[in-house]
Amino acid sequence: GIRSALVVLTSIASCVVFEWLYSRITKKRNTIIDGSAMVTGMLLAMTLPATVPYWLVLVGSGFAIILVKALCGGLGQNIFNPALAARAFLLLVYPVGLTRYVGVDGVSAATPMHHMVMPALPEESILDMFLGNCPGSIGEISALALLAGGAYLVYRKVISIRIPAAYLGSVAVLTLVFSKTGEPVQWMLYSLLSGGVMLGAIFMATDYVTSPVTKLGQIVYGIGCGVLTVLIRYFGGYNEGVSYAILIM
């Protein structure tokens, strides 16, 4: 709905403004033209719920652009993905703002991940999860849209399939073998379709600056992200592990 669009626009615009302000204050070359601030703003918005306060979006944008990107030397020098680092920071300082979700009817609802922590299978069907008829962050709910976008990036050779395949494959194997319910195949499918696994594997872990350049390195990196995601989900105090898994790797 309109609230999601406004969160996305706020995130993109504020990232661009922070980048412009930093270049003005430090008297460095204006780098807005490269479009990287817009990408960071879009990716940050994808990790947030539509109900997030606008001021929190501004805080996240400032953290991503100034602290994670600019102060590390600018584009290509950051050691962490700016959008993911900002998401992790916001979750630490204001967890309530990042854990309130609404369903497709606009009513507050528990995400599928909340059910899986119990552990139990989500109320939504596999098809609903695949299409995105479930509560969650703006950019993580529709696996169909994420896979379509990922396929386009692979086709255009913007990204390699190695990292997403290794990431999703390791999550699939671990959750199938170590299922928490008596229906391991369903548990595995829900684990892949819930939370930020698809978003993280396709659009975050493949970030050029913070991912390996060798083929073997990319496979090891993807597997490591998947293993850490499952470990955090199974044994951590937080029901989602994608952001921290990618940042750690």
PDB file of C-alpha atoms in Angstrom:
ATOM      1  CA  GLY A   1       0.000   0.000   0.000  1.00  0.00           C
ATOM      2  CA  ILE A   2       0.847   3.697   0.128  1.00  0.00           C
ATOM      3  CA  ARG A   3       2.637   3.325   3.490  1.00  0.00           C
ATOM      4  CA  SER A   4       5.163   0.933   1.949  1.00  0.00           C
ATOM      5  CA  ALA A   5       5.758   3.307  -0.960  1.00  0.00           C
ATOM      6  CA  LEU A   6       6.321   6.227   1.414  1.00  0.00           C
ATOM      7  CA  VAL A   7       8.825   4.248   3.484  1.00  0.00           C
ATOM      8  CA  VAL A   8      10.740   3.356   0.311  1.00  0.00           C
ATOM      9  CA  LEU A   9      10.712   6.945  -0.974  1.00  0.00           C
ATOM     10  CA  THR A  10      11.754   8.310   2.426  1.00  0.00           C
ATOM     11  CA  SER A  11      14.641   5.877   2.643  1.00  0.00           C
ATOM     12  CA  ILE A  12      15.917   6.587  -0.877  1.00  0.00           C
ATOM     13  CA  ALA A  13      15.544  10.369  -0.593  1.00  0.00           C
ATOM     14  CA  SER A  14      17.200  10.573   2.829  1.00  0.00           C
ATOM     15  CA  CYS A  15      20.148   8.430   1.709  1.00  0.00           C
ATOM     16  CA  VAL A  16      20.699  10.756  -1.252  1.00  0.00           C
ATOM     17  CA  VAL A  17      20.433  13.838   0.994  1.00  0.00           C
ATOM     18  CA  PHE A  18      22.885  12.426   3.552  1.00  0.00           C
ATOM     19  CA  GLU A  19      25.373  11.628   0.802  1.00  0.00           C
ATOM     20  CA  TRP A  20      25.013  15.157  -0.607  1.00  0.00           C
ATOM     21  CA  LEU A  21      25.396  16.750   2.843  1.00  0.00           C
ATOM     22  CA  TYR A  22      28.518  14.698   3.581  1.00  0.00           C
ATOM     23  CA  SER A  23      30.153  15.748   0.321  1.00  0.00           C
ATOM     24  CA  ARG A  24      29.275  19.401   0.982  1.00  0.00           C
ATOM     25  CA  ILE A  25      30.536  19.405   4.556  1.00  0.00           C
ATOM     26  CA  THR A  26      33.775  17.555   3.776  1.00  0.00           C
ATOM     27  CA  LYS A  27      34.203  19.436   0.459  1.00  0.00           C
ATOM     28  CA  LYS A  28      34.642  16.155  -1.385  1.00  0.00           C
ATOM     29  CA  ARG A  29      33.423  15.284  -4.874  1.00  0.00           C
ATOM     30  CA  ASN A  30      29.659  14.921  -5.132  1.00  0.00           C
ATOM     31  CA  THR A  31      28.994  11.215  -5.666  1.00  0.00           C
ATOM     32  CA  ILE A  32      25.189  11.255  -5.905  1.00  0.00           C
ATOM     33  CA  ILE A  33      25.404  10.739  -9.668  1.00  0.00           C
ATOM     34  CA  ASP A  34      26.704   7.159  -9.281  1.00  0.00           C
ATOM     35  CA  GLY A  35      23.320   6.096  -7.894  1.00  0.00           C
ATOM     36  CA  SER A  36      24.762   3.997  -5.059  1.00  0.00           C
ATOM     37  CA  ALA A  37      22.958   6.019  -2.375  1.00  0.00           C
ATOM     38  CA  MET A  38      19.647   5.275  -4.087  1.00  0.00           C
ATOM     39  CA  VAL A  39      20.445   1.557  -4.124  1.00  0.00           C
ATOM     40  CA  THR A  40      21.320   1.646  -0.415  1.00  0.00           C
ATOM     41  CA  GLY A  41      18.072   3.475   0.322  1.00  0.00           C
ATOM     42  CA  MET A  42      16.034   0.938  -1.625  1.00  0.00           C
ATOM     43  CA  LEU A  43      17.717  -2.061   0.024  1.00  0.00           C
ATOM     44  CA  LEU A  44      17.340  -0.552   3.503  1.00  0.00           C
ATOM     45  CA  ALA A  45      13.633   0.038   2.910  1.00  0.00           C
ATOM     46  CA  MET A  46      13.213  -3.574   1.795  1.00  0.00           C
ATOM     47  CA  THR A  47      14.386  -4.751   5.244  1.00  0.00           C
ATOM     48  CA  LEU A  48      11.839  -2.597   7.123  1.00  0.00           C
ATOM     49  CA  PRO A  49       8.150  -3.158   7.888  1.00  0.00           C
ATOM     50  CA  ALA A  50       5.614  -0.764   6.381  1.00  0.00           C
ATOM     51  CA  THR A  51       4.695   0.372   9.913  1.00  0.00           C
ATOM     52  CA  VAL A  52       8.201   1.639  10.764  1.00  0.00           C
ATOM     53  CA  PRO A  53       8.270   5.266  12.033  1.00  0.00           C
ATOM     54  CA  TYR A  54       9.630   7.683   9.429  1.00  0.00           C
ATOM     55  CA  TRP A  55      12.163   9.130  11.873  1.00  0.00           C
ATOM     56  CA  LEU A  56      13.633   5.654  12.288  1.00  0.00           C
ATOM     57  CA  VAL A  57      14.086   5.422   8.519  1.00  0.00           C
ATOM     58  CA  LEU A  58      16.057   8.694   8.667  1.00  0.00           C
ATOM     59  CA  VAL A  59      18.265   7.351  11.456  1.00  0.00           C
ATOM     60  CA  GLY A  60      18.963   4.194   9.469  1.00  0.00           C
ATOM     61  CA  SER A  61      19.751   6.143   6.309  1.00  0.00           C
ATOM     62  CA  GLY A  62      22.193   8.406   8.146  1.00  0.00           C
ATOM     63  CA  PHE A  63      23.905   5.419   9.758  1.00  0.00           C
ATOM     64  CA  ALA A  64      24.202   3.577   6.443  1.00  0.00           C
ATOM     65  CA  ILE A  65      25.529   6.473   4.374  1.00  0.00           C
ATOM     66  CA  ILE A  66      27.685   8.402   6.827  1.00  0.00           C
ATOM     67  CA  LEU A  67      29.042   5.824   9.263  1.00  0.00           C
ATOM     68  CA  VAL A  68      29.160   2.630   7.191  1.00  0.00           C
ATOM     69  CA  LYS A  69      29.852   4.034   3.724  1.00  0.00           C
ATOM     70  CA  ALA A  70      31.330   7.551   3.744  1.00  0.00           C
ATOM     71  CA  LEU A  71      33.594   7.319   6.805  1.00  0.00           C
ATOM     72  CA  CYS A  72      35.025   4.035   5.479  1.00  0.00           C
ATOM     73  CA  GLY A  73      36.221   5.789   2.324  1.00  0.00           C
ATOM     74  CA  GLY A  74      33.106   5.875   0.180  1.00  0.00           C
ATOM     75  CA  LEU A  75      31.777   3.564  -2.504  1.00  0.00           C
ATOM     76  CA  GLY A  76      33.757   0.341  -2.738  1.00  0.00           C
ATOM     77  CA  GLN A  77      35.565   0.794   0.582  1.00  0.00           C
ATOM     78  CA  ASN A  78      32.915  -0.222   3.135  1.00  0.00           C
ATOM     79  CA  ILE A  79      33.609  -3.453   5.012  1.00  0.00           C
ATOM     80  CA  PHE A  80      29.898  -4.100   5.679  1.00  0.00           C
ATOM     81  CA  ASN A  81      26.833  -3.859   3.488  1.00  0.00           C
ATOM     82  CA  PRO A  82      25.477  -0.374   4.457  1.00  0.00           C
ATOM     83  CA  ALA A  83      21.797  -1.368   4.276  1.00  0.00           C
ATOM     84  CA  LEU A  84      22.259  -4.524   6.364  1.00  0.00           C
ATOM     85  CA  ALA A  85      24.457  -2.742   8.901  1.00  0.00           C
ATOM     86  CA  ALA A  86      21.781  -0.064   9.283  1.00  0.00           C
ATOM     87  CA  ARG A  87      19.076  -2.719   9.705  1.00  0.00           C
ATOM     88  CA  ALA A  88      21.136  -4.433  12.440  1.00  0.00           C
ATOM     89  CA  PHE A  89      21.740  -1.078  14.163  1.00  0.00           C
ATOM     90  CA  LEU A  90      18.063  -0.116  14.100  1.00  0.00           C
ATOM     91  CA  LEU A  91      17.102  -3.508  15.516  1.00  0.00           C
ATOM     92  CA  LEU A  92      19.446  -2.900  18.447  1.00  0.00           C
ATOM     93  CA  VAL A  93      18.336   0.655  19.267  1.00  0.00           C
ATOM     94  CA  TYR A  94      14.592   0.360  18.579  1.00  0.00           C
ATOM     95  CA  PRO A  95      13.470  -3.269  18.186  1.00  0.00           C
ATOM     96  CA  VAL A  96       9.771  -2.464  18.636  1.00  0.00           C
ATOM     97  CA  GLY A  97       9.733  -0.326  15.502  1.00  0.00           C
ATOM     98  CA  LEU A  98      11.165  -3.143  13.422  1.00  0.00           C
ATOM     99  CA  THR A  99       9.070  -6.025  14.721  1.00  0.00           C
ATOM    100  CA  ARG A 100       5.523  -4.704  14.210  1.00  0.00           C
ATOM    101  CA  TYR A 101       3.948  -6.048  11.040  1.00  0.00           C
ATOM    102  CA  VAL A 102       0.584  -5.887   9.312  1.00  0.00           C
ATOM    103  CA  GLY A 103      -1.073  -8.440   7.081  1.00  0.00           C
ATOM    104  CA  VAL A 104      -2.548  -7.839   3.632  1.00  0.00           C
ATOM    105  CA  ASP A 105      -5.739  -6.602   5.299  1.00  0.00           C
ATOM    106  CA  GLY A 106      -3.845  -3.891   7.212  1.00  0.00           C
ATOM    107  CA  VAL A 107      -4.361  -5.539  10.589  1.00  0.00           C
ATOM    108  CA  SER A 108      -1.408  -6.247  12.875  1.00  0.00           C
ATOM    109  CA  ALA A 109      -0.358  -9.857  12.590  1.00  0.00           C
ATOM    110  CA  ALA A 110       2.380 -12.263  13.616  1.00  0.00           C
ATOM    111  CA  THR A 111       4.852 -13.154  10.892  1.00  0.00           C
ATOM    112  CA  PRO A 112       5.445 -16.767   9.846  1.00  0.00           C
ATOM    113  CA  MET A 113       8.790 -16.589  11.659  1.00  0.00           C
ATOM    114  CA  HIS A 114       6.995 -16.040  14.972  1.00  0.00           C
ATOM    115  CA  HIS A 115       5.125 -19.314  14.540  1.00  0.00           C
ATOM    116  CA  MET A 116       8.295 -21.177  13.583  1.00  0.00           C
ATOM    117  CA  VAL A 117      10.038 -20.138  16.782  1.00  0.00           C
ATOM    118  CA  MET A 118       7.444 -22.029  18.859  1.00  0.00           C
ATOM    119  CA  PRO A 119       8.176 -24.294  16.831  1.00  0.00           C
ATOM    120  CA  ALA A 120       5.136 -24.687  14.602  1.00  0.00           C
ATOM    121  CA  LEU A 121       4.300 -24.408  10.928  1.00  0.00           C
ATOM    122  CA  PRO A 122       2.924 -20.976   9.941  1.00  0.00           C
ATOM    123  CA  GLU A 123      -0.786 -20.420   9.457  1.00  0.00           C
ATOM    124  CA  GLU A 124      -0.237 -19.273   5.864  1.00  0.00           C
ATOM    125  CA  SER A 125      -0.101 -21.824   3.068  1.00  0.00           C
ATOM    126  CA  ILE A 126       3.048 -22.478   1.048  1.00  0.00           C
ATOM    127  CA  LEU A 127       1.373 -20.766  -1.930  1.00  0.00           C
ATOM    128  CA  ASP A 128       0.526 -17.666   0.108  1.00  0.00           C
ATOM    129  CA  MET A 129       4.122 -17.509   1.313  1.00  0.00           C
ATOM    130  CA  PHE A 130       5.415 -17.889  -2.242  1.00  0.00           C
ATOM    131  CA  LEU A 131       3.167 -15.121  -3.588  1.00  0.00           C
ATOM    132  CA  GLY A 132       3.580 -12.797  -0.611  1.00  0.00           C
ATOM    133  CA  ASN A 133       0.153 -12.955   1.041  1.00  0.00           C
ATOM    134  CA  CYS A 134       1.671 -12.788   4.529  1.00  0.00           C
ATOM    135  CA  PRO A 135       3.020 -10.188   6.956  1.00  0.00           C
ATOM    136  CA  GLY A 136       6.689  -9.283   6.941  1.00  0.00           C
ATOM    137  CA  SER A 137       9.177  -6.619   5.913  1.00  0.00           C
ATOM    138  CA  ILE A 138       8.430  -4.746   2.691  1.00  0.00           C
ATOM    139  CA  GLY A 139      10.931  -6.578   0.513  1.00  0.00           C
ATOM    140  CA  GLU A 140      10.934 -10.061   1.965  1.00  0.00           C
ATOM    141  CA  ILE A 141       7.388 -11.370   1.619  1.00  0.00           C
ATOM    142  CA  SER A 142       7.061 -12.318  -2.060  1.00  0.00           C
ATOM    143  CA  ALA A 143       9.444 -15.127  -2.948  1.00  0.00           C
ATOM    144  CA  LEU A 144       8.070 -15.069  -6.497  1.00  0.00           C
ATOM    145  CA  ALA A 145       9.070 -11.427  -7.000  1.00  0.00           C
ATOM    146  CA  LEU A 146      12.487 -11.978  -5.418  1.00  0.00           C
ATOM    147  CA  LEU A 147      13.228 -15.040  -7.561  1.00  0.00           C
ATOM    148  CA  ALA A 148      12.110 -13.189 -10.696  1.00  0.00           C
ATOM    149  CA  GLY A 149      14.414 -10.300  -9.841  1.00  0.00           C
ATOM    150  CA  GLY A 150      17.260 -12.688  -9.073  1.00  0.00           C
ATOM    151  CA  ALA A 151      16.776 -14.525 -12.365  1.00  0.00           C
ATOM    152  CA  TYR A 152      16.931 -11.207 -14.218  1.00  0.00           C
ATOM    153  CA  LEU A 153      20.172 -10.229 -12.459  1.00  0.00           C
ATOM    154  CA  VAL A 154      21.732 -13.606 -13.282  1.00  0.00           C
ATOM    155  CA  TYR A 155      20.559 -13.340 -16.916  1.00  0.00           C
ATOM    156  CA  ARG A 156      22.106  -9.874 -17.211  1.00  0.00           C
ATOM    157  CA  LYS A 157      25.262 -11.204 -15.500  1.00  0.00           C
ATOM    158  CA  VAL A 158      24.982  -8.580 -12.781  1.00  0.00           C
ATOM    159  CA  ILE A 159      25.376 -11.319 -10.174  1.00  0.00           C
ATOM    160  CA  SER A 160      26.527 -14.944 -10.207  1.00  0.00           C
ATOM    161  CA  ILE A 161      24.161 -17.709  -9.168  1.00  0.00           C
ATOM    162  CA  ARG A 162      26.840 -19.262  -6.927  1.00  0.00           C
ATOM    163  CA  ILE A 163      26.207 -17.234  -3.753  1.00  0.00           C
ATOM    164  CA  PRO A 164      22.362 -17.440  -3.805  1.00  0.00           C
ATOM    165  CA  ALA A 165      22.453 -21.147  -4.710  1.00  0.00           C
ATOM    166  CA  ALA A 166      24.970 -21.991  -1.969  1.00  0.00           C
ATOM    167  CA  TYR A 167      23.057 -19.872   0.570  1.00  0.00           C
ATOM    168  CA  LEU A 168      19.601 -21.260  -0.192  1.00  0.00           C
ATOM    169  CA  GLY A 169      20.941 -24.778  -0.669  1.00  0.00           C
ATOM    170  CA  SER A 170      22.614 -24.900   2.749  1.00  0.00           C
ATOM    171  CA  VAL A 171      19.475 -23.538   4.452  1.00  0.00           C
ATOM    172  CA  ALA A 172      17.371 -26.138   2.616  1.00  0.00           C
ATOM    173  CA  VAL A 173      19.606 -29.084   3.562  1.00  0.00           C
ATOM    174  CA  LEU A 174      19.996 -28.108   7.223  1.00  0.00           C
ATOM    175  CA  THR A 175      16.312 -27.403   7.826  1.00  0.00           C
ATOM    176  CA  LEU A 176      15.317 -30.606   6.032  1.00  0.00           C
ATOM    177  CA  VAL A 177      17.723 -32.794   8.028  1.00  0.00           C
ATOM    178  CA  PHE A 178      17.150 -30.995  11.331  1.00  0.00           C
ATOM    179  CA  SER A 179      13.452 -30.289  11.021  1.00  0.00           C
ATOM    180  CA  LYS A 180      11.670 -29.065  14.150  1.00  0.00           C
ATOM    181  CA  THR A 181       8.368 -30.662  13.159  1.00  0.00           C
ATOM    182  CA  GLY A 182       7.184 -34.040  11.906  1.00  0.00           C
ATOM    183  CA  GLU A 183       6.859 -32.612   8.380  1.00  0.00           C
ATOM    184  CA  PRO A 184      10.467 -31.960   7.320  1.00  0.00           C
ATOM    185  CA  VAL A 185       9.736 -31.015   3.693  1.00  0.00           C
ATOM    186  CA  GLN A 186       7.156 -28.420   4.702  1.00  0.00           C
ATOM    187  CA  TRP A 187       9.461 -27.120   7.445  1.00  0.00           C
ATOM    188  CA  MET A 188      12.237 -26.735   4.877  1.00  0.00           C
ATOM    189  CA  LEU A 189       9.983 -24.882   2.410  1.00  0.00           C
ATOM    190  CA  TYR A 190       8.658 -22.539   5.096  1.00  0.00           C
ATOM    191  CA  SER A 191      12.236 -21.889   6.269  1.00  0.00           C
ATOM    192  CA  LEU A 192      13.204 -20.800   2.759  1.00  0.00           C
ATOM    193  CA  LEU A 193      10.087 -18.701   2.182  1.00  0.00           C
ATOM    194  CA  SER A 194       9.880 -16.974   5.571  1.00  0.00           C
ATOM    195  CA  GLY A 195      11.880 -14.022   6.813  1.00  0.00           C
ATOM    196  CA  GLY A 196      14.660 -12.468   4.784  1.00  0.00           C
ATOM    197  CA  VAL A 197      16.367 -15.581   3.389  1.00  0.00           C
ATOM    198  CA  MET A 198      15.423 -14.936  -0.248  1.00  0.00           C
ATOM    199  CA  LEU A 199      16.068 -11.190  -0.018  1.00  0.00           C
ATOM    200  CA  GLY A 200      19.391 -11.752   1.722  1.00  0.00           C
ATOM    201  CA  ALA A 201      20.620 -14.517  -0.555  1.00  0.00           C
ATOM    202  CA  ILE A 202      19.779 -12.749  -3.818  1.00  0.00           C
ATOM    203  CA  PHE A 203      20.176  -9.026  -3.143  1.00  0.00           C
ATOM    204  CA  MET A 204      22.323  -8.624   0.002  1.00  0.00           C
ATOM    205  CA  ALA A 205      24.899 -11.420   0.063  1.00  0.00           C
ATOM    206  CA  THR A 206      25.758 -10.729  -3.595  1.00  0.00           C
ATOM    207  CA  ASP A 207      26.929  -7.173  -2.871  1.00  0.00           C
ATOM    208  CA  TYR A 208      30.117  -6.656  -4.907  1.00  0.00           C
ATOM    209  CA  VAL A 209      32.104  -4.877  -2.200  1.00  0.00           C
ATOM    210  CA  THR A 210      31.468  -7.251   0.686  1.00  0.00           C
ATOM    211  CA  SER A 211      31.415 -10.652  -1.062  1.00  0.00           C
ATOM    212  CA  PRO A 212      34.308 -12.831  -2.334  1.00  0.00           C
ATOM    213  CA  VAL A 213      35.626 -12.501  -5.888  1.00  0.00           C
ATOM    214  CA  THR A 214      36.761 -16.114  -6.430  1.00  0.00           C
ATOM    215  CA  LYS A 215      34.330 -18.864  -7.439  1.00  0.00           C
ATOM    216  CA  LEU A 216      35.260 -21.140  -4.541  1.00  0.00           C
ATOM    217  CA  GLY A 217      35.172 -18.210  -2.145  1.00  0.00           C
ATOM    218  CA  GLN A 218      31.645 -17.345  -3.236  1.00  0.00           C
ATOM    219  CA  ILE A 219      30.453 -20.905  -2.639  1.00  0.00           C
ATOM    220  CA  VAL A 220      32.076 -21.076   0.816  1.00  0.00           C
ATOM    221  CA  TYR A 221      30.677 -17.642   1.630  1.00  0.00           C
ATOM    222  CA  GLY A 222      27.147 -18.627   0.586  1.00  0.00           C
ATOM    223  CA  ILE A 223      27.264 -21.857   2.583  1.00  0.00           C
ATOM    224  CA  GLY A 224      28.570 -19.976   5.611  1.00  0.00           C
ATOM    225  CA  CYS A 225      25.709 -17.469   5.377  1.00  0.00           C
ATOM    226  CA  GLY A 226      23.191 -20.323   5.232  1.00  0.00           C
ATOM    227  CA  VAL A 227      24.702 -22.229   8.140  1.00  0.00           C
ATOM    228  CA  LEU A 228      24.843 -19.125  10.341  1.00  0.00           C
ATOM    229  CA  THR A 229      21.276 -18.182   9.425  1.00  0.00           C
ATOM    230  CA  VAL A 230      19.986 -21.569  10.581  1.00  0.00           C
ATOM    231  CA  LEU A 231      22.140 -21.556  13.735  1.00  0.00           C
ATOM    232  CA  ILE A 232      20.887 -18.101  14.743  1.00  0.00           C
ATOM    233  CA  ARG A 233      17.289 -19.053  14.016  1.00  0.00           C
ATOM    234  CA  TYR A 234      17.567 -22.302  15.972  1.00  0.00           C
ATOM    235  CA  PHE A 235      19.687 -21.227  18.926  1.00  0.00           C
ATOM    236  CA  GLY A 236      19.699 -17.422  18.993  1.00  0.00           C
ATOM    237  CA  GLY A 237      17.480 -15.088  20.960  1.00  0.00           C
ATOM    238  CA  TYR A 238      16.118 -13.532  17.758  1.00  0.00           C
ATOM    239  CA  ASN A 239      13.817 -15.375  15.386  1.00  0.00           C
ATOM    240  CA  GLU A 240      15.588 -14.122  12.250  1.00  0.00           C
ATOM    241  CA  GLY A 241      19.263 -14.553  11.444  1.00  0.00           C
ATOM    242  CA  VAL A 242      19.830 -13.323   7.894  1.00  0.00           C
ATOM    243  CA  SER A 243      21.204  -9.838   8.573  1.00  0.00           C
ATOM    244  CA  TYR A 244      23.675 -10.969  11.218  1.00  0.00           C
ATOM    245  CA  ALA A 245      24.723 -14.060   9.249  1.00  0.00           C
ATOM    246  CA  ILE A 246      25.685 -11.998   6.197  1.00  0.00           C
ATOM    247  CA  LEU A 247      27.417  -9.319   8.294  1.00  0.00           C
ATOM    248  CA  ILE A 248      29.445 -11.952  10.162  1.00  0.00           C
ATOM    249  CA  MET A 249      30.491 -13.688   6.945  1.00  0.00           C
TER     250      MET A 249
END
